[in-house]
PDB file of C-alpha atoms in Angstrom:
ATOM      1  CA  MET A  92     -38.162   7.491  14.008  1.00 76.00           C
ATOM      2  CA  PRO A  93     -37.876   7.512  17.736  1.00 74.00           C
ATOM      3  CA  ARG A  94     -37.610   3.371  19.217  1.00 80.00           C
ATOM      4  CA  GLY A  95     -40.524   5.138  21.550  1.00 78.00           C
ATOM      5  CA  ALA A  96     -42.859   6.445  19.701  1.00 80.00           C
ATOM      6  CA  LYS A  97     -42.710   3.388  17.130  1.00 85.00           C
ATOM      7  CA  LEU A  98     -44.002   1.278  19.926  1.00 85.00           C
ATOM      8  CA  LEU A  99     -47.084   3.522  21.069  1.00 86.00           C
ATOM      9  CA  SER A 100     -48.059   2.375  16.802  1.00 90.00           C
ATOM     10  CA  ALA A 101     -47.384  -0.460  18.433  1.00 90.00           C
ATOM     11  CA  VAL A 102     -49.491  -0.012  20.782  1.00 88.00           C
ATOM     12  CA  VAL A 103     -52.159   2.301  19.749  1.00 89.00           C
ATOM     13  CA  LEU A 104     -52.545  -0.525  16.166  1.00 92.00           C
ATOM     14  CA  ALA A 105     -53.754  -3.133  18.962  1.00 90.00           C
ATOM     15  CA  CYS A 106     -55.506  -1.002  20.025  1.00 87.00           C
ATOM     16  CA  ALA A 107     -57.813  -0.103  17.445  1.00 89.00           C
ATOM     17  CA  ILE A 108     -57.847  -3.237  16.216  1.00 91.00           C
ATOM     18  CA  LEU A 109     -59.029  -4.153  19.606  1.00 89.00           C
ATOM     19  CA  MET A 110     -61.874  -1.413  19.136  1.00 89.00           C
ATOM     20  CA  PHE A 111     -63.130  -1.717  15.817  1.00 87.00           C
ATOM     21  CA  VAL A 112     -63.846  -5.742  16.945  1.00 90.00           C
ATOM     22  CA  LEU A 113     -65.255  -4.492  19.694  1.00 88.00           C
ATOM     23  CA  VAL A 114     -67.794  -2.330  17.886  1.00 85.00           C
ATOM     24  CA  TRP A 115     -67.940  -5.301  14.222  1.00 87.00           C
ATOM     25  CA  ILE A 116     -69.431  -7.909  17.624  1.00 87.00           C
ATOM     26  CA  ALA A 117     -71.280  -6.440  19.500  1.00 83.00           C
ATOM     27  CA  ASP A 118     -74.918  -4.200  18.657  1.00 89.00           C
ATOM     28  CA  GLN A 119     -74.276  -0.176  20.509  1.00 91.00           C
ATOM     29  CA  PRO A 120     -77.155   2.172  21.372  1.00 94.00           C
ATOM     30  CA  LEU A 121     -77.284   5.072  18.995  1.00 94.00           C
ATOM     31  CA  LEU A 122     -77.109   7.443  21.643  1.00 96.00           C
ATOM     32  CA  ALA A 123     -73.794   6.087  22.359  1.00 95.00           C
ATOM     33  CA  GLN A 124     -72.505   5.779  18.952  1.00 93.00           C
ATOM     34  CA  LEU A 125     -73.823   9.608  18.344  1.00 95.00           C
ATOM     35  CA  LEU A 126     -71.638  10.844  21.771  1.00 96.00           C
ATOM     36  CA  GLY A 127     -68.778   8.677  20.374  1.00 94.00           C
ATOM     37  CA  ILE A 128     -69.365   9.817  16.952  1.00 94.00           C
ATOM     38  CA  VAL A 129     -69.247  13.900  18.557  1.00 97.00           C
ATOM     39  CA  LEU A 130     -66.507  12.905  21.263  1.00 97.00           C
ATOM     40  CA  MET A 131     -64.332  11.869  18.651  1.00 95.00           C
ATOM     41  CA  ALA A 132     -65.226  15.132  16.210  1.00 97.00           C
ATOM     42  CA  ALA A 133     -64.263  17.381  19.034  1.00 98.00           C
ATOM     43  CA  SER A 134     -61.075  15.481  19.003  1.00 97.00           C
ATOM     44  CA  TYR A 135     -60.345  15.878  15.736  1.00 97.00           C
ATOM     45  CA  LEU A 136     -61.082  19.722  16.422  1.00 98.00           C
ATOM     46  CA  LEU A 137     -58.789  19.671  18.819  1.00 97.00           C
ATOM     47  CA  PHE A 138     -56.025  18.241  17.346  1.00 95.00           C
ATOM     48  CA  TRP A 139     -56.116  19.886  14.315  1.00 96.00           C
ATOM     49  CA  ALA A 140     -56.174  23.805  16.707  1.00 96.00           C
ATOM     50  CA  ALA A 141     -52.731  22.522  18.363  1.00 94.00           C
ATOM     51  CA  ILE A 142     -51.313  21.012  14.712  1.00 93.00           C
ATOM     52  CA  ARG A 143     -52.368  25.078  13.808  1.00 93.00           C
ATOM     53  CA  ALA A 144     -50.699  26.727  16.819  1.00 93.00           C
ATOM     54  CA  SER A 145     -47.448  24.042  16.701  1.00 89.00           C
ATOM     55  CA  LYS A 146     -46.537  24.281  12.598  1.00 87.00           C
ATOM     56  CA  ALA A 147     -43.429  27.565  13.958  1.00 79.00           C
ATOM     57  CA  ALA A 148     -42.207  25.039  16.941  1.00 82.00           C
ATOM     58  CA  THR A 149     -39.989  22.467  16.296  1.00 76.00           C
ATOM     59  CA  LEU A 150     -41.634  19.757  18.419  1.00 77.00           C
ATOM     60  CA  LEU A 151     -40.921  15.925  19.495  1.00 67.00           C
ATOM     61  CA  LEU A 152     -42.438  12.720  18.707  1.00 70.00           C
ATOM     62  CA  ALA A 153     -43.475  11.365  22.049  1.00 73.00           C
ATOM     63  CA  PHE A 154     -40.725   9.107  23.855  1.00 71.00           C
ATOM     64  CA  ASP A 155     -37.912  10.984  21.604  1.00 72.00           C
ATOM     65  CA  PRO A 156     -35.186  10.438  23.708  1.00 76.00           C
ATOM     66  CA  GLY A 157     -34.307  14.316  22.686  1.00 80.00           C
ATOM     67  CA  HIS A 158     -34.554  17.540  24.480  1.00 83.00           C
ATOM     68  CA  PRO A 159     -37.442  20.060  23.236  1.00 84.00           C
ATOM     69  CA  GLN A 160     -36.088  22.802  21.935  1.00 86.00           C
ATOM     70  CA  SER A 161     -39.303  25.190  21.659  1.00 86.00           C
ATOM     71  CA  PHE A 162     -42.254  25.062  23.403  1.00 87.00           C
ATOM     72  CA  VAL A 163     -46.176  26.847  22.343  1.00 92.00           C
ATOM     73  CA  SER A 164     -48.156  28.570  24.243  1.00 92.00           C
ATOM     74  CA  THR A 165     -50.199  29.622  21.920  1.00 94.00           C
ATOM     75  CA  GLY A 166     -54.353  28.443  20.863  1.00 95.00           C
ATOM     76  CA  PRO A 167     -55.366  25.781  22.953  1.00 97.00           C
ATOM     77  CA  TYR A 168     -51.854  25.548  24.600  1.00 95.00           C
ATOM     78  CA  ARG A 169     -52.785  28.322  26.177  1.00 96.00           C
ATOM     79  CA  TYR A 170     -55.129  26.424  27.630  1.00 97.00           C
ATOM     80  CA  VAL A 171     -53.119  23.057  28.374  1.00 97.00           C
ATOM     81  CA  ARG A 172     -49.689  22.174  28.028  1.00 97.00           C
ATOM     82  CA  HIS A 173     -50.233  18.743  26.321  1.00 96.00           C
ATOM     83  CA  PRO A 174     -53.315  18.791  23.329  1.00 97.00           C
ATOM     84  CA  PHE A 175     -52.325  16.711  21.537  1.00 95.00           C
ATOM     85  CA  TYR A 176     -52.349  13.784  23.957  1.00 96.00           C
ATOM     86  CA  VAL A 177     -55.597  15.141  25.648  1.00 98.00           C
ATOM     87  CA  SER A 178     -57.255  15.156  21.723  1.00 97.00           C
ATOM     88  CA  TYR A 179     -56.169  11.684  21.648  1.00 96.00           C
ATOM     89  CA  ALA A 180     -57.637  10.220  25.016  1.00 97.00           C
ATOM     90  CA  ILE A 181     -60.989  12.575  24.261  1.00 98.00           C
ATOM     91  CA  PHE A 182     -60.605   9.860  20.596  1.00 96.00           C
ATOM     92  CA  TRP A 183     -60.216   6.938  22.497  1.00 95.00           C
ATOM     93  CA  GLY A 184     -62.987   7.760  25.195  1.00 96.00           C
ATOM     94  CA  GLY A 185     -65.365   8.246  22.392  1.00 96.00           C
ATOM     95  CA  TRP A 186     -64.609   5.232  20.898  1.00 93.00           C
ATOM     96  CA  ALA A 187     -65.300   3.398  23.925  1.00 95.00           C
ATOM     97  CA  ILE A 188     -68.838   4.873  24.420  1.00 96.00           C
ATOM     98  CA  ALA A 189     -69.134   4.479  20.901  1.00 94.00           C
ATOM     99  CA  SER A 190     -68.239   0.353  21.183  1.00 93.00           C
ATOM    100  CA  TRP A 191     -70.522   0.629  23.849  1.00 94.00           C
ATOM    101  CA  SER A 192     -68.748  -2.544  25.580  1.00 93.00           C
ATOM    102  CA  ILE A 193     -67.140  -3.149  29.567  1.00 93.00           C
ATOM    103  CA  TRP A 194     -63.832  -3.856  27.323  1.00 92.00           C
ATOM    104  CA  ALA A 195     -63.388  -0.995  25.900  1.00 93.00           C
ATOM    105  CA  ILE A 196     -61.544   0.305  28.870  1.00 94.00           C
ATOM    106  CA  VAL A 197     -59.197  -1.660  29.312  1.00 92.00           C
ATOM    107  CA  PRO A 198     -57.628   0.215  25.821  1.00 92.00           C
ATOM    108  CA  PHE A 199     -58.838   3.733  27.027  1.00 95.00           C
ATOM    109  CA  VAL A 200     -57.172   3.189  30.361  1.00 95.00           C
ATOM    110  CA  PHE A 201     -54.207   2.428  28.843  1.00 92.00           C
ATOM    111  CA  MET A 202     -54.204   4.775  25.845  1.00 93.00           C
ATOM    112  CA  LEU A 203     -53.988   6.988  28.575  1.00 96.00           C
ATOM    113  CA  ALA A 204     -51.774   6.158  31.161  1.00 95.00           C
ATOM    114  CA  VAL A 205     -49.546   5.881  27.878  1.00 92.00           C
ATOM    115  CA  TYR A 206     -50.395   9.984  26.733  1.00 94.00           C
ATOM    116  CA  VAL A 207     -49.986  10.653  30.885  1.00 96.00           C
ATOM    117  CA  SER A 208     -46.517   9.359  30.488  1.00 94.00           C
ATOM    118  CA  ALA A 209     -45.587  10.773  27.167  1.00 92.00           C
ATOM    119  CA  ALA A 210     -46.810  14.067  28.189  1.00 94.00           C
ATOM    120  CA  ARG A 211     -44.877  13.891  32.186  1.00 96.00           C
ATOM    121  CA  ASP A 212     -41.669  12.930  30.323  1.00 93.00           C
ATOM    122  CA  GLU A 213     -41.838  16.080  28.367  1.00 92.00           C
ATOM    123  CA  GLU A 214     -42.152  18.046  30.869  1.00 93.00           C
ATOM    124  CA  ARG A 215     -38.996  16.551  32.902  1.00 94.00           C
ATOM    125  CA  LYS A 216     -37.034  17.403  29.950  1.00 92.00           C
ATOM    126  CA  PHE A 217     -38.250  20.839  30.155  1.00 89.00           C
ATOM    127  CA  ALA A 218     -36.613  20.963  33.470  1.00 90.00           C
ATOM    128  CA  LEU A 219     -33.629  20.257  32.210  1.00 91.00           C
ATOM    129  CA  THR A 220     -33.312  23.370  29.048  1.00 91.00           C
ATOM    130  CA  GLY A 221     -32.545  26.294  28.848  1.00 92.00           C
ATOM    131  CA  MET A 222     -36.451  27.506  28.371  1.00 91.00           C
ATOM    132  CA  ALA A 223     -36.936  25.296  32.713  1.00 94.00           C
ATOM    133  CA  ALA A 224     -37.969  28.999  33.851  1.00 95.00           C
ATOM    134  CA  ASP A 225     -40.124  30.007  30.939  1.00 95.00           C
ATOM    135  CA  TYR A 226     -41.509  26.709  31.077  1.00 94.00           C
ATOM    136  CA  GLN A 227     -42.319  26.772  34.824  1.00 96.00           C
ATOM    137  CA  ALA A 228     -44.042  30.198  34.945  1.00 96.00           C
ATOM    138  CA  TYR A 229     -46.061  28.084  31.895  1.00 95.00           C
ATOM    139  CA  ARG A 230     -46.743  25.029  33.464  1.00 95.00           C
ATOM    140  CA  ALA A 231     -47.757  27.577  36.249  1.00 95.00           C
ATOM    141  CA  ARG A 232     -50.906  29.527  34.439  1.00 95.00           C
ATOM    142  CA  THR A 233     -51.757  26.348  32.145  1.00 96.00           C
ATOM    143  CA  GLY A 234     -53.420  23.012  32.563  1.00 97.00           C
ATOM    144  CA  PHE A 235     -51.712  20.055  32.082  1.00 96.00           C
ATOM    145  CA  PHE A 236     -55.090  17.907  30.471  1.00 96.00           C
ATOM    146  CA  PHE A 237     -58.097  20.307  32.113  1.00 96.00           C
ATOM    147  CA  PRO A 238     -57.534  23.978  31.495  1.00 95.00           C
ATOM    148  CA  LYS A 239     -56.481  25.339  35.277  1.00 92.00           C
ATOM    149  CA  LEU A 240     -60.386  27.442  36.204  1.00 84.00           C
ATOM    150  CA  GLY A 241     -60.010  30.540  38.320  1.00 69.00           C
TER     151      GLY A 241
END
């Protein structure tokens, strides 16, 4: 496992512990809990759709020092270039809402910054491969974390 992925795993664990503590120590409104669960379920569906779409591809882990060997443009990749990171961001956002604590914004924003950084790093690496022109065309028609409108 790449060093960056190991570090990311440790950060995810630390943020998850913080979120568990926040959920444990405070009461949350039912509406916040329900909205959080709906967002977490949506993130789960997007995550599995990305897995299905990328099964045949050779994808790298986050912060892998290697260069990509393929990219996927089917399934949720038709709409966003980084559906795995989007699913993670939706999950953390759902958890932040469900915890109903101002302190939950810290891990959410931090994790979002990590995922954006990882996605930008991957996109820089595509520019250094033989797929650069194809990936540039894909970027032109596909959103980064949000689908392109129009």
